[in-house]
Structures are given as C-alpha cells and as structure tokens.
Coordinates of C-alpha atoms in Angstrom, one line a residue:
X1 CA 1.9 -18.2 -13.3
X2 CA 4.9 -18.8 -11.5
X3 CA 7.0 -18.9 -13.9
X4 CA 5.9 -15.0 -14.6
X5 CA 6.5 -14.3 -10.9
X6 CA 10.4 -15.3 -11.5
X7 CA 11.2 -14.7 -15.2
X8 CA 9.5 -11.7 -15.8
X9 CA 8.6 -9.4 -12.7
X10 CA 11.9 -9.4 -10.9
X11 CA 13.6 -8.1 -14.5
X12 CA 11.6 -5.6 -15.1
X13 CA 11.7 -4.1 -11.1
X14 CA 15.2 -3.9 -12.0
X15 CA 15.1 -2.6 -15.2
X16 CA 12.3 0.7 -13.9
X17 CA 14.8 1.3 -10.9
X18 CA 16.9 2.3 -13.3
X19 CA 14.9 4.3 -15.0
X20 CA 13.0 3.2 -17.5
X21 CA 9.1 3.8 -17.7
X22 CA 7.9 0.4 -18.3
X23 CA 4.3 -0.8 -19.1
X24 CA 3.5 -4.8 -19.1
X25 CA 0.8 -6.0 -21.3
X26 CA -0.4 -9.5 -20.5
X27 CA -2.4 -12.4 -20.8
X28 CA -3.7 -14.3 -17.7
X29 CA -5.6 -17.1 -16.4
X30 CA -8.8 -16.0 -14.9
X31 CA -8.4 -18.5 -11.9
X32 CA -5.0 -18.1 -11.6
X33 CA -5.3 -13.4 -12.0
X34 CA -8.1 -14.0 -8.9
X35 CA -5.3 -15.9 -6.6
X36 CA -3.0 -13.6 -7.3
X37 CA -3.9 -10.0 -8.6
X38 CA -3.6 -8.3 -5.2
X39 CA 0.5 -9.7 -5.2
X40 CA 0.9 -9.0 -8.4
X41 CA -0.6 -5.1 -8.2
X42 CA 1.5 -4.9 -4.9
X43 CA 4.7 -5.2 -6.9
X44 CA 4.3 -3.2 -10.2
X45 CA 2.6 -0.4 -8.0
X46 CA 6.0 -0.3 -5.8
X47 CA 8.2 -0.5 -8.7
X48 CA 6.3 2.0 -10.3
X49 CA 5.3 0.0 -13.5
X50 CA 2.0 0.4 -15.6
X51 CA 0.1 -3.3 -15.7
X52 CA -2.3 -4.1 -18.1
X53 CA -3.8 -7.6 -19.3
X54 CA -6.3 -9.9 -21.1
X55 CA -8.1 -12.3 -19.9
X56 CA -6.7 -16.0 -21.5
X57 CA -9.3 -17.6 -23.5
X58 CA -9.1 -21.2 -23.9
X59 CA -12.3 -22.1 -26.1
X60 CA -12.6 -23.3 -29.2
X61 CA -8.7 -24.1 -28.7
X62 CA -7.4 -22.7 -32.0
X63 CA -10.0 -19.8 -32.8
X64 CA -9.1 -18.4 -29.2
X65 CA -5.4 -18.2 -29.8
X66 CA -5.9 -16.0 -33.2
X67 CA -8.5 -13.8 -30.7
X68 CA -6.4 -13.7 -28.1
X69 CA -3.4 -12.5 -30.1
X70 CA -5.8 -10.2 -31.7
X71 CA -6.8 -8.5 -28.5
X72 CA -3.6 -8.2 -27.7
X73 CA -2.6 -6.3 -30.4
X74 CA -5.6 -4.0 -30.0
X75 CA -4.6 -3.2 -26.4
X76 CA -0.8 -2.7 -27.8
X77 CA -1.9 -0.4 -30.3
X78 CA -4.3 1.5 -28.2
X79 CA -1.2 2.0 -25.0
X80 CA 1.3 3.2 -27.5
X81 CA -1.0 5.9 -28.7
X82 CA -1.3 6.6 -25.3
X83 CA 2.2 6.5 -24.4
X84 CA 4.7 6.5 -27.6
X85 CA 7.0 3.5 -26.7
X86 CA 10.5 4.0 -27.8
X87 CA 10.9 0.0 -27.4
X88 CA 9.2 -2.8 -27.2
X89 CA 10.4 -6.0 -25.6
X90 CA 8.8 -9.1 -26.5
X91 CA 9.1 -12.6 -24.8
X92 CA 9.2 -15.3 -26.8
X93 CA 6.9 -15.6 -30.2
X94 CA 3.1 -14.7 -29.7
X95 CA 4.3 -11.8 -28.4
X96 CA 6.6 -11.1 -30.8
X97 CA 4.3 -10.5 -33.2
X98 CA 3.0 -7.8 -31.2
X99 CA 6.4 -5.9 -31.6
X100 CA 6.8 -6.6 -35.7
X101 CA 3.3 -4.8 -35.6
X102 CA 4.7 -1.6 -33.7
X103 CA 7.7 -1.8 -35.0
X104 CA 6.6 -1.9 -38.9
X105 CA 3.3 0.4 -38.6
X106 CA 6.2 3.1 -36.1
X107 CA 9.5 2.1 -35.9
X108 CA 9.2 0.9 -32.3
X109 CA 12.7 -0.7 -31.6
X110 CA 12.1 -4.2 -31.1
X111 CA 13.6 -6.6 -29.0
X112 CA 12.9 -10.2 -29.5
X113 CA 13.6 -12.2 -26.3
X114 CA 13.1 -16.1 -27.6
X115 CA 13.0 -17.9 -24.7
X116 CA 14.1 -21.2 -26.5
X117 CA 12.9 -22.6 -29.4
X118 CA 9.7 -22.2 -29.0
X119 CA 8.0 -23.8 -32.8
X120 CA 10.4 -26.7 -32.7
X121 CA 9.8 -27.2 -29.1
X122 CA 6.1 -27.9 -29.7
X123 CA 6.8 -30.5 -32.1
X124 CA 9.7 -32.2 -30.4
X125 CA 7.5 -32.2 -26.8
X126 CA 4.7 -33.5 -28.9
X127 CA 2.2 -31.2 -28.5
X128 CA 2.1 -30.5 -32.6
X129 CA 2.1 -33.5 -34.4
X130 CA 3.3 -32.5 -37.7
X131 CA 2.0 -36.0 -39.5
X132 CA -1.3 -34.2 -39.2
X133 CA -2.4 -31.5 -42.0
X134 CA -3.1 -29.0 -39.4
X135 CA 0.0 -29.1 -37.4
X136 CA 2.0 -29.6 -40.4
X137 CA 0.5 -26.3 -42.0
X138 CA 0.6 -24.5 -38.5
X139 CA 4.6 -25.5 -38.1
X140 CA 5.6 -24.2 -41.3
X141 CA 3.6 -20.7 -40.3
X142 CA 5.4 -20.5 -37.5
X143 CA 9.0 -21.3 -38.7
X144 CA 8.0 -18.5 -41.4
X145 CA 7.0 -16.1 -38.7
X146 CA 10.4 -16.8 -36.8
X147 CA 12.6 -16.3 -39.7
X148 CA 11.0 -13.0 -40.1
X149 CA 11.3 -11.9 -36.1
X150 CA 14.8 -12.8 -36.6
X151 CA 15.3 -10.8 -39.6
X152 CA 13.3 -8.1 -38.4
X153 CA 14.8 -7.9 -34.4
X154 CA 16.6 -4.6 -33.4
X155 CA 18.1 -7.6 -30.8
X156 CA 17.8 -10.6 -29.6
X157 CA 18.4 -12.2 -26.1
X158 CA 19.2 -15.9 -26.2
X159 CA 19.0 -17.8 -23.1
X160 CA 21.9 -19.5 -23.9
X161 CA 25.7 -19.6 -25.8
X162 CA 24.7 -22.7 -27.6
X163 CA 21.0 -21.5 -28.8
X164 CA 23.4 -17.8 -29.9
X165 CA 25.6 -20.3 -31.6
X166 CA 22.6 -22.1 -33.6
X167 CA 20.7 -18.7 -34.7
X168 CA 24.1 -17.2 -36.1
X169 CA 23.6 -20.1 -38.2
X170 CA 20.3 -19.4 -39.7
X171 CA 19.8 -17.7 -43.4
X172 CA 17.1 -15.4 -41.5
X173 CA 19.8 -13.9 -39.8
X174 CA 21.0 -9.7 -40.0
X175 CA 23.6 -9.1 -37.5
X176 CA 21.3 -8.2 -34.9
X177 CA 22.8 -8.1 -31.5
X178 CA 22.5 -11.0 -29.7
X179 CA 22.8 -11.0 -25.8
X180 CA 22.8 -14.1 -23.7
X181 CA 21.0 -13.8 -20.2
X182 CA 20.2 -17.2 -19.1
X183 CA 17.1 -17.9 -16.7
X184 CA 18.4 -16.1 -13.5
X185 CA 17.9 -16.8 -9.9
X186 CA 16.9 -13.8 -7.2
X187 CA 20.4 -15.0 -4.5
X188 CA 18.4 -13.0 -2.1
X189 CA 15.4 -15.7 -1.9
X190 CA 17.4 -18.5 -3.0
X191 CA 20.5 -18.8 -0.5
X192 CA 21.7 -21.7 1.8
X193 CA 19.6 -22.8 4.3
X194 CA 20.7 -22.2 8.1
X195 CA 21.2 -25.4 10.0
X196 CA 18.6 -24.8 12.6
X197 CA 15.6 -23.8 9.6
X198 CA 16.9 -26.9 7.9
X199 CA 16.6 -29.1 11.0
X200 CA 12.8 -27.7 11.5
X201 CA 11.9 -28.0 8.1
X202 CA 13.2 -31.4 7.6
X203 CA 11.0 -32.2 11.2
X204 CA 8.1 -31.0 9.9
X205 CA 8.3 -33.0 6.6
X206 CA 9.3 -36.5 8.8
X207 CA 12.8 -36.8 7.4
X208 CA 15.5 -38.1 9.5
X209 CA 18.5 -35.5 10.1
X210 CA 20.9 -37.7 9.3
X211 CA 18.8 -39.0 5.9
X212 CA 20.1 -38.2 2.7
X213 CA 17.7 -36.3 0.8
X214 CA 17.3 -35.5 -3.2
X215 CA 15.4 -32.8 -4.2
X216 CA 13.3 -32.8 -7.4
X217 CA 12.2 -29.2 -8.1
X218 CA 9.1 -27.8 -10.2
X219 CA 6.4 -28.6 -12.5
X220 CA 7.7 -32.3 -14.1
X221 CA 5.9 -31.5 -17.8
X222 CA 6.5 -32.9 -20.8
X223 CA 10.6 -32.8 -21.0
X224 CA 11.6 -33.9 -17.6
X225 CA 12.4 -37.5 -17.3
X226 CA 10.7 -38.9 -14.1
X227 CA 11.5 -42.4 -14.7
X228 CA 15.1 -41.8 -15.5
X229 CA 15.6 -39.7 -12.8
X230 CA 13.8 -42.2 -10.0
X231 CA 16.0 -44.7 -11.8
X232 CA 19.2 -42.5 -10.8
X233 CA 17.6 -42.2 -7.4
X234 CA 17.3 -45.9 -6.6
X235 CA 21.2 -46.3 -7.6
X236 CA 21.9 -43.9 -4.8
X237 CA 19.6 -45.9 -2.5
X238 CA 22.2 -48.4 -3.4
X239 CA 24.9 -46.4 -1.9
X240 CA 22.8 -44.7 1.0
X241 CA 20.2 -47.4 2.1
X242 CA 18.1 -44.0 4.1
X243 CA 17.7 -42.0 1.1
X244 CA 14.7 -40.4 0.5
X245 CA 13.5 -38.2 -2.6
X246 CA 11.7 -34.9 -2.2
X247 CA 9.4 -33.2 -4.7
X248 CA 8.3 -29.7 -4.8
X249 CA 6.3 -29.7 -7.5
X250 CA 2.4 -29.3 -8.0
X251 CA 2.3 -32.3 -9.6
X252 CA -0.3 -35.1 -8.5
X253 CA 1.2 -36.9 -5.7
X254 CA 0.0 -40.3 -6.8
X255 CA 1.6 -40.1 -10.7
X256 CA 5.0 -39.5 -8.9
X257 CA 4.4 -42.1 -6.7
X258 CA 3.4 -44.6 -9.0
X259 CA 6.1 -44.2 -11.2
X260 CA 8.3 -44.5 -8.1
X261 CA 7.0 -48.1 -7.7
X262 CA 7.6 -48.7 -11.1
X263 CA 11.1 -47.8 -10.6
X264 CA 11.0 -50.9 -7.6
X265 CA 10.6 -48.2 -4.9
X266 CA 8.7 -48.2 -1.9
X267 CA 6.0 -45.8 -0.8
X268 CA 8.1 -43.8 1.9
X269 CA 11.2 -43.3 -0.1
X270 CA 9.5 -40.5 -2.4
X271 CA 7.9 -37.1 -0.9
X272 CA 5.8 -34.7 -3.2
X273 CA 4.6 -31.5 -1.6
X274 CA 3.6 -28.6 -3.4
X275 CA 5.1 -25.3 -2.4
X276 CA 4.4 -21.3 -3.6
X277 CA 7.2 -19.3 -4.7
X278 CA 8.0 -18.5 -1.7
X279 CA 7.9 -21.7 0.0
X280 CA 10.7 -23.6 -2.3
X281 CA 13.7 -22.4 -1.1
X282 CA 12.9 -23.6 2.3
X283 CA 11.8 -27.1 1.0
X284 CA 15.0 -27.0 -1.5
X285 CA 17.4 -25.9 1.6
X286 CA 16.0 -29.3 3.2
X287 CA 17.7 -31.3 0.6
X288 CA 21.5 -32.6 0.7
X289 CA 21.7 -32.7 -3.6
X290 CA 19.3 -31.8 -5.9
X291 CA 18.5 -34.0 -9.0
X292 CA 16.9 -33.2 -12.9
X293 CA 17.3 -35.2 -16.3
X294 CA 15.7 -33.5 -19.4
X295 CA 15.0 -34.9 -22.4
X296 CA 17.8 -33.8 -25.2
X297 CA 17.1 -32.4 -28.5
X298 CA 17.6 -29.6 -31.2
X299 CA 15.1 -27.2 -29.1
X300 CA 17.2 -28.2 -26.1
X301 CA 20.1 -26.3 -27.5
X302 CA 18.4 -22.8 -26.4
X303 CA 16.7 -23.9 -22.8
X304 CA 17.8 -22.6 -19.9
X305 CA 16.4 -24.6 -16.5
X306 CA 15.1 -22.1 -14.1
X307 CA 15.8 -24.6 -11.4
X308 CA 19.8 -24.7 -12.3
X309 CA 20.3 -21.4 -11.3
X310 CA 17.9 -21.6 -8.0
X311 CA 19.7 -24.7 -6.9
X312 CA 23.3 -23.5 -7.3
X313 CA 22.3 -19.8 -5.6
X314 CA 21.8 -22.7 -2.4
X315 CA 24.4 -24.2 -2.8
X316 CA 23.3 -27.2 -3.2
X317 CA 25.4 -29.9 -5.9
X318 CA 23.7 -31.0 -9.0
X319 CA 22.8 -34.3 -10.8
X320 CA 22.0 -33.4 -14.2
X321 CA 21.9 -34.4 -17.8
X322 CA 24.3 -33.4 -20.5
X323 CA 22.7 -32.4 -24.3
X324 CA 21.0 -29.2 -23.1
X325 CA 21.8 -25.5 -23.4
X326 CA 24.7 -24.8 -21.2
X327 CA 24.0 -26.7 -18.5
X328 CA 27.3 -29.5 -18.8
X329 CA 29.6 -26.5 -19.4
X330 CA 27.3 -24.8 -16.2
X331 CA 28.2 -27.4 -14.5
X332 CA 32.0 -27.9 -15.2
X333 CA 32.8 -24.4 -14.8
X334 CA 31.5 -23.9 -11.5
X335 CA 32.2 -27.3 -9.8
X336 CA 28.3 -27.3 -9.4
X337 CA 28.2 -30.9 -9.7
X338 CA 28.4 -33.8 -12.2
X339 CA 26.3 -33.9 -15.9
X340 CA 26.1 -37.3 -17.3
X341 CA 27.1 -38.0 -20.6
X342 CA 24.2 -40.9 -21.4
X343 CA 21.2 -42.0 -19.2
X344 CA 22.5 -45.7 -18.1
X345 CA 23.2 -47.7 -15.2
X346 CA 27.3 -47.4 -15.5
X347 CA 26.6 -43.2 -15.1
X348 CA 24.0 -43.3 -12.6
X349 CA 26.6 -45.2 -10.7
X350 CA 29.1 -42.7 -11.5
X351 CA 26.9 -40.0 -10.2
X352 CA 26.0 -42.1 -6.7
X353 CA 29.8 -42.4 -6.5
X354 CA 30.4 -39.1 -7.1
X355 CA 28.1 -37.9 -4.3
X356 CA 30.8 -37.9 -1.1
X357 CA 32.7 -36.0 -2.9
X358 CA 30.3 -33.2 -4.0
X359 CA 28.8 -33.0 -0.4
X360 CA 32.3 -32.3 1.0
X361 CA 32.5 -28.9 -1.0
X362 CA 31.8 -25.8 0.6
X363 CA 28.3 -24.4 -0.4
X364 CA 29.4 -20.6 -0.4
X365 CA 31.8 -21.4 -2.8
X366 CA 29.6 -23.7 -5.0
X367 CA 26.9 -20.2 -4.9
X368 CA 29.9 -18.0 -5.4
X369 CA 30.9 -19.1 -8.6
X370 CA 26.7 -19.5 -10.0
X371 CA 26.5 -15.6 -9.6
X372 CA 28.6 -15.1 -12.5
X373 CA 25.7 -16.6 -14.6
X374 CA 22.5 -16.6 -12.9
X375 CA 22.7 -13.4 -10.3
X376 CA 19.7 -11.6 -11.1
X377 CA 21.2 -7.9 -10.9
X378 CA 23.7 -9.0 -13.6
X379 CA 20.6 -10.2 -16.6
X380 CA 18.8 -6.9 -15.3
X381 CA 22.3 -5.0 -16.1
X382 CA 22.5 -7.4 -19.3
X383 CA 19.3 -6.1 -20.6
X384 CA 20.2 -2.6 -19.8
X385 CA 22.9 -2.6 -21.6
X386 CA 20.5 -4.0 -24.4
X387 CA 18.2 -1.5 -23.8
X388 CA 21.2 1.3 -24.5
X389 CA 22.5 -0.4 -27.4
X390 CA 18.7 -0.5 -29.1
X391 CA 18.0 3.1 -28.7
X392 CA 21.4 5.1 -28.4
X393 CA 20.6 6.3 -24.7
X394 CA 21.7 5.3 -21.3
X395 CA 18.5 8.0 -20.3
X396 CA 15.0 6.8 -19.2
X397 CA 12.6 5.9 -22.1
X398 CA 9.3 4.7 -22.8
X399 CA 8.9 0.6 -22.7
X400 CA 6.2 -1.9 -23.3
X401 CA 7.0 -5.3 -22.3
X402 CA 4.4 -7.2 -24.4
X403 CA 4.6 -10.8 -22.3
X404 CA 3.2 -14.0 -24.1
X405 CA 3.7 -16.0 -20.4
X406 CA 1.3 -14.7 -17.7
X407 CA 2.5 -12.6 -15.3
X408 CA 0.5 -13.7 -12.7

C-alpha cells in the first residue's frame, strides 16, 4: 500500500543504517505485492533488511482475519527461532498481538506503536456497529486486548501529545515509556516546487498560471469531509472567481465531482487525478494552498494526517480543521496556516479571508519550522532512541518489525 511505502519503509532504512538488523514481516495484497514487489525488494535489499510476508486473505471476512493473524504468528514464531529478536516492534493492534506472543512465550522486548485508536476508530468511522451482537462482542475483545498491550508494552509510540495525554489516563496503564513521533514527511521528496516545474505541470493539467489552485490530497475515506471541504472551496470562489480545486487522490473521479455539484459547483472548477507516490509532490507543488477537514472525535485525539506533514515540507499554507490530534497547535506553532474552530459559513469566510495573507509568507520559512515535527531523520532518531531505552544498548541488535499495514 502506499501508506506502507511512507509510514513504514522510510523508518526502518533509517533505523538498519544505523545498525540494527531488522526483519519485516507482513501481510499484503496479492494484486497490490504483483505491482509492486520488484520496488519493494529493491529497497529492503539496499538497506539491507530481511522481507518476509503473507498473502492477505479476504474470504469468509471474519474467519480470514483469525487465519491470517494465525499465519502470522506462525511465520513470527518460526523467524525468531531462526534469528533470536531482542525486540519486536509492532504497528498498531493485529500486530501487536504478534509481540505479546514473543514477548510472553521469550521475553522479546516489545514495542507497541498504536498508530491511533485503532478499536474506537472502527466504531466511530462506522465500520463496527456495536448495536449489533457481533460487533458489540468483537469491540469489547478488542478494548480487552488493548488494555492488555498497554499494560504489557516495554514502550509505546503515540502519534500524537494529545493521544500520550489520553493513554496516561487509562487504568491499563504501567509507566511504560511513551514517545511521540507523529506521521513524518521524507523533506527530500516533499520540497517546494521550482517555478519553471510548476509552470509545466500546471500546463499539462490545463490550469491557468495565474489561477488559484487548492489541493486536496490522498485517499478521501471514511473521516475526510468532502462536502465540507467543497463547501470551504466555493467560499473562496467567492473571493477568487478563477479558482480551481485539485485532487490527487485515487478516488472515482465522478463521486468527487458529483458531490462538487452538489456543493453548486460547476464541472471545470474541480480536478481529480490519481498520482503514485512519487508523482504527488509534483501535483501538490502545482497548488497555491492546500485544503483537508476531518471528522472530530475521541479516536481523533491520537491521528496524525500523513498529508499535514507532506504539505508543510512544500511549503504550502494549510486550511484545516481544529478537534484532531495536534494539528491546531501544528498549525499555530509553525504559522502553517489557519485551523477552524467549527465547520460554518462565518469560518470558511475567515479562512477565504485569511488566504492573502498566508500566500504572502515565505515558503522556506513555512517548511523550516514543519522539520521540527515531521523531518523524517528526526522520528528515525526518535525511535532509536526508543530502541536504546527498550534494550539498554546503543549497539546493533536483532529486530522484527511485525507490520499489521502492508508494506507494499
């Protein structure tokens, strides 16, 4: 997936430069593995890091997820034999119970890396509707099986202040370390786009050079809030009549665009391309100001948007929402751009009023100030430092990332 490509690859490069013989176990998407294997192979080979995987099974839905999980424990079991792990980093729950396995069965230091709420996430984004039995039953199994990662961790990474903040809270908790290291951007790939790339790109797409363009960017899901945010974009329209939207996202083009005429726009004022990894920073570096609202809620408090730190590495401002992770405080503290209190006409004019204003600062300084938070080499020295802490060595060691998202 993608999301593996940028969230779990780049870290652990990092992390075997600096010494640390790392194995990644996986589960992946048979179409997706055969579109991308050879890319994938390419870059653990060079960074010297031991792949292995499962093949995802999607059938009969539930049975396949206890199989699955099963499998994956099996291949777990059968590469620490092989290779005695001193630690084994987990990301986010499924996985996680991989690592309570090899930690209880031979004290394998574990490090549980939540990537957000994950249990409550599925209930607020309605995919587990806990007025059913089933669901009900399948909720309170997993909020059991969290409490007891929690209590069980060596460490924890959070992906943000306010989700560190909420798990201090919980009874579950021991005083495990907690490190925050929020969804980071590679500033290599994601960097302000030179004028003359910009003017070419924006030819190629048929957008005016003078034209005001808002970038939406990435998969829109269940938490992003299309209609809100094409609501926020025909307020700017209001303010610059040439405006046109730009997603790169792959999305169906003709959802977007319906709910674009919902929203009282016309055809031409909304673009959707899809792009590969590589492709998005030159689509992005197209766009003047870049535009997401996601849906608040308790989950929320422990998201961190992938997209934040991407845009702000550009330099390009951001219209956001308030009410998740630390995106307003994000926001305030590098002058990244403006996070709206409520979703309503009075702040989507605040944010369309707001816009000379934002364009005017410099973009260096605007991706200057991001690095503090989302500069990739700083998470891979964040979980380093994790890393040492865990096991009592700054020396190279034995690690099995056990990833629940595909790396592929």
């Amino acid at each position: 997936d993608p999301l593996g490509q940028s969230q779990v690859l780049p870290y652990l490069e990092g992390l075997a430069r600096r010494g640390y013989e790392v194995t990644l176990l996986s589960t992946e998407k048979p179409a997706r593995l055969a579109a991308h294997r050879a890319t994938i192979e390419a870059i653990v080979a060079a960074a010297g890091i031991r792949w292995e995987y499962i093949s995802f099974t999607s059938r009969p839905p539930i049975v396949a997820k206890v199989y699955d999980q099963y499998r994956l424990r099996q291949a777990a079991l059968r590469l620490h034999a092989a290779h005695q792990f001193d630690l084994v980093h987990c990301r986010s729950y499924v996985a996680a119970g991989i690592g309570q396995v090899l930690r209880q069965r031979f004290g394998v230091k574990f490090l549980f890396d939540m990537r957000g709420f994950w249990v409550d996430e599925r209930v607020e984004g309605g995919i587990w509707d806990v007025r059913q039995p089933f669901y009900r039953t399948l909720y309170r199994h997993y909020k059991r099986k969290e409490a007891e990662f929690i209590a069980q961790a060596d460490g924890i990474v959070s992906l943000t202040e306010a989700g560190a903040a909420e798990i201090r809270t919980w009874p579950a908790y021991r005083q495990a370390p907690i490190v925050v290291i929020p969804c980071s951007a590679d500033f290599d790939t994601f960097r302000p786009s030179p004028p003359d790339r910009r003017r070419q790109v924006r030819e190629r797409l048929g957008l005016g050079t003078e034209a005001l363009v808002v970038s939406y960017l990435g998969s829109l899901g269940t938490w992003y809030l299309l209609p809100d945010m094409l609501r926020q974009f025909a307020v700017i329209k209001q303010h610059y009549a040439g405006a046109r939207m730009l997603f790169i996202t792959q999305d169906p083009a003709a959802a977007i665009q319906q709910a674009a005429a919902d929203a009282g726009l016309e055809a031409e004022d909304v673009l959707v391309r899809p792009a590969q990894r590589l492709e998005v920073a030159e689509l992005a570096g197209a766009s003047d100001v870049n535009l997401f609202f996601i849906r608040p809620s308790y989950s929320k408090k422990a998201s961190s948007p992938t997209k934040l730190g991407e845009v702000l590495a550009m330099g390009l401002p951001v219209i956001c929402n308030a009410g998740v992770g630390d995106v307003a405080a994000i926001i305030r503290q590098t002058a990244g751009g403006i996070a709206l209190d409520e979703l309503t006409e009075p702040e989507f004019t605040r944010a369309a009023q707001a816009l000379p204003e934002l364009l005017a600062q410099d973009p260096a300084l605007r991706r200057d100030r991001a690095r503090q938070y989302y500069d990739l080499r700083h998470a891979v020295a964040a979980y380093a430092r994790q890393y040492e802490t865990l096991l009592g060595t700054a020396g190279p060691v034995a690690v099995a990332p056990v990833a629940a998202a595909h790396a592929s």
